[in-house]
């Protein structure tokens, strides 16, 4: 697998690329930092999807019966390859997503490999073993956990390799096969991951890759031979995918959008709160679904918080994406760039929020040759109101909204006044109060005095319209199996009502 420019990527059916395909279409891959082409990817047709599903069905007959310990050994070998190729994959992800190498080399591949390693260890140590218990003398019950079959994974563009691993790891560990479709905006990782799995010993057809836009994703998710759909993306698309899957009684896991609340309490360490708010808004150029973009600050410390926040914005560094000192990159695509700028313009002109920092001007220190890239200046609005569009809707860019409050109960109520419930967090010195706040916020992922960490051991999933089910941790793999319960009667007789009546 080449990691050199220009990139070319093919579909992966039954473990092979370059096979005769029904589609001859290709799609240009754009480097977000320059706005220029860096390669092309082969786009699937519906017939190609059918062939990928068939390849997975054929492979499932053997893979589903492979002992868990053998599956674990293969996945562990894949972990070792991922870690050995960390920097090459990270550089590829930087070209594909526009994220700085300082991020892709320390987060994207690492956290994806962590999840694969976790599930390999989990199944290798009997994590999917069922239960056995005695109901009464001579009668026993046991349960088994069996694979679902062929599953579809539909990835997102913000953490490509990580999300592909978060989906494929529990799927393959549980004995399923997968047809995976990367986002059309960031497709480079799909074939790379497929090759890593093959090199680790995964049988052909267990993990297949198809490329394409939403139409191919819709065809894949409604395919009659697909048992489960795991989707990461925006709420509106997720609702359509979930509705279509429900009509066919398919299993689903949905990791959707958020408009998460970060609540700062009055007794807070200002340095910690400012650092947390910046990580919750500007890491990965704000393109993180769990970002805490509604920052609730007590009115009594607003000026102090904002003063330190503006001072620390000097530590946001635009530059050469391969320079480990660079910590802010461009947005992922031209269409998303225009969308985020539209929200910033709306915040200034229509919502008329106070612009504390940033705005529509391009950031300084854009590297030479990258003038046509999709760079946006980190922006902070303050004195925001709950009814503003920039407060209510997910922007998915480096845009922070500061809202002031007078009482903690008021902050909690306003934080919960959203149809979304992906994440929330609180910053305070009072841990008793922190647990009280966390106990009342309506979100599936919560943090106290930190933001954003999502270890492999921690199950994560959204509430309300932010998702269905969870990923990662012990609970995450349960969504990839079905349980079978068996009652065994060893008494040698059957209790029946169909007997001759006494005379």
Phi, psi and omega in degrees: 000122183279136173251017184257149175285147351283151181276143169228133181228139181245174171287159177235105178242128181054034174081004182236149173246165178076013177287158174302126185239156179289331182257139174247014183279147175231161180232138180283139175261128184251133172279115184297337182285336182242339186076013184246158182290140174234012179153195180211159181229144180281129184261138183277152168260175177297325178294323176297321177297316177303316181293323178295318178296319179296319178299320179292321178298317180295318181291330183297332182298328179263314184298322181294337180263355180291129180306145184304321182294326177288320175299319181298319181296320179296315181294325177295323177295322177297322177301314181298320179293316178303314182292324180290333181255017186310308187290323178294316179294319181297320178297318176299317179294325176296317177297323186280320187257338186085003180281145180300149176299332177299335177267309185296329182279344182245348184236301194300302181288319184300310184287333174290315178296326178301317181292318177299318179294321179299312183287329174298316178293324182295310182286331180290340180255018175086021183297334180259014176293145179275195181247152172224130179210155179269125179279315175199179183301124178083358182233125181234155174235144172217155178237150174230153177246120187242151179298157178279326182130232178264127184240155178251133173244126179241112188273170178247168188268351187275327176227070192304299184292324179298311182294322177300321179284324177297331179272313185286330184301303179292328180299307182289323179300324181281355179097010177272169169246158186226142164250117188248132175243112174291164171298142178293344179277334182222075188265356192297329189285338189300306181291328177299312180295321178300317180294322178298316178298316179298315180297333179280349179109008178292131181298146177304139178093347180287323178230114183241149184235128173235143180250151177160178181270199183298333179293319177291322176298320179293319179295318180295315185289339179256005181299133184297339182266002178271126183270333183211147175238125173246119188233137170236127181170198184284159187299314185299318178290319179301322178298319179294317179297315181295320180296317179295319179293321180297326178297336178253010180058038176276152172287146179222148165230126183238120173247103191248199189278176179209164171221067197283150182258130172249115186256119177263126178266162191295331184273010192293154166284111187302320180300315181294318182295318179294315178300317179296318180295322178292317176297325183281356182231328189245348175297138181060031181056031177077007184265058180229129186296332183270007185305140179270074188278346173257102184260109181269120184237134177302138180304328184291337181240014183303310184296318180296316180297313184292323179299313181290326179298311180297321177300318184282347176295343175295343181271000172278120189240114172270142180177197176302124186295340178271355177279122183297346177278341180287131181232011175219125178248185178283173171281166196285333186205164180296318181295322179287323175304312180293325178296313182294317177299326177297320177293318179297316178298319178296320179297323180283311191269326185256304177292331180056041172287156179285125180274108182274327184201146174082216183128210187274348179291146178291151178292156176281168175064029173294130184301150177299134182091354181248018184296335181265009178284178189260060186271135179231137177286130174306134189233138179234122172256143178230172185052041180282157177244150185302330185277354180293146179299320181291342177270328186273327189254147178288121181268322179063045177208181184281067183230116180255138175244121178261127178237134180265155179214165182251327179231153181297318179299323177296316180298317180297315181299318180288325177298323182278351183278060181213145176288351182256153182206053183280306185216166176196161178201163180223143176239122183194159173275343186266099184292329176298316177293323179301315180293327178294317179295312180299325179293342183254341181285145184261082181207150184274338180236123183226152180227150173238121178057030173197176178204133165099336183294134182221080184291159182302328184285346188261117177287134183228140178187155185269157172259171177053230184272011181269003175154175177226128178081184181228160173240153175073170182067181181297324182287334184297325183282341180296336179284355182249010178227162172236142184266142174236128180252134182230131175252127182246121178257115183251017184281342180087005179217159180240131175283122183221150176270350184267072179235162178290135179289146177294139180270000000 
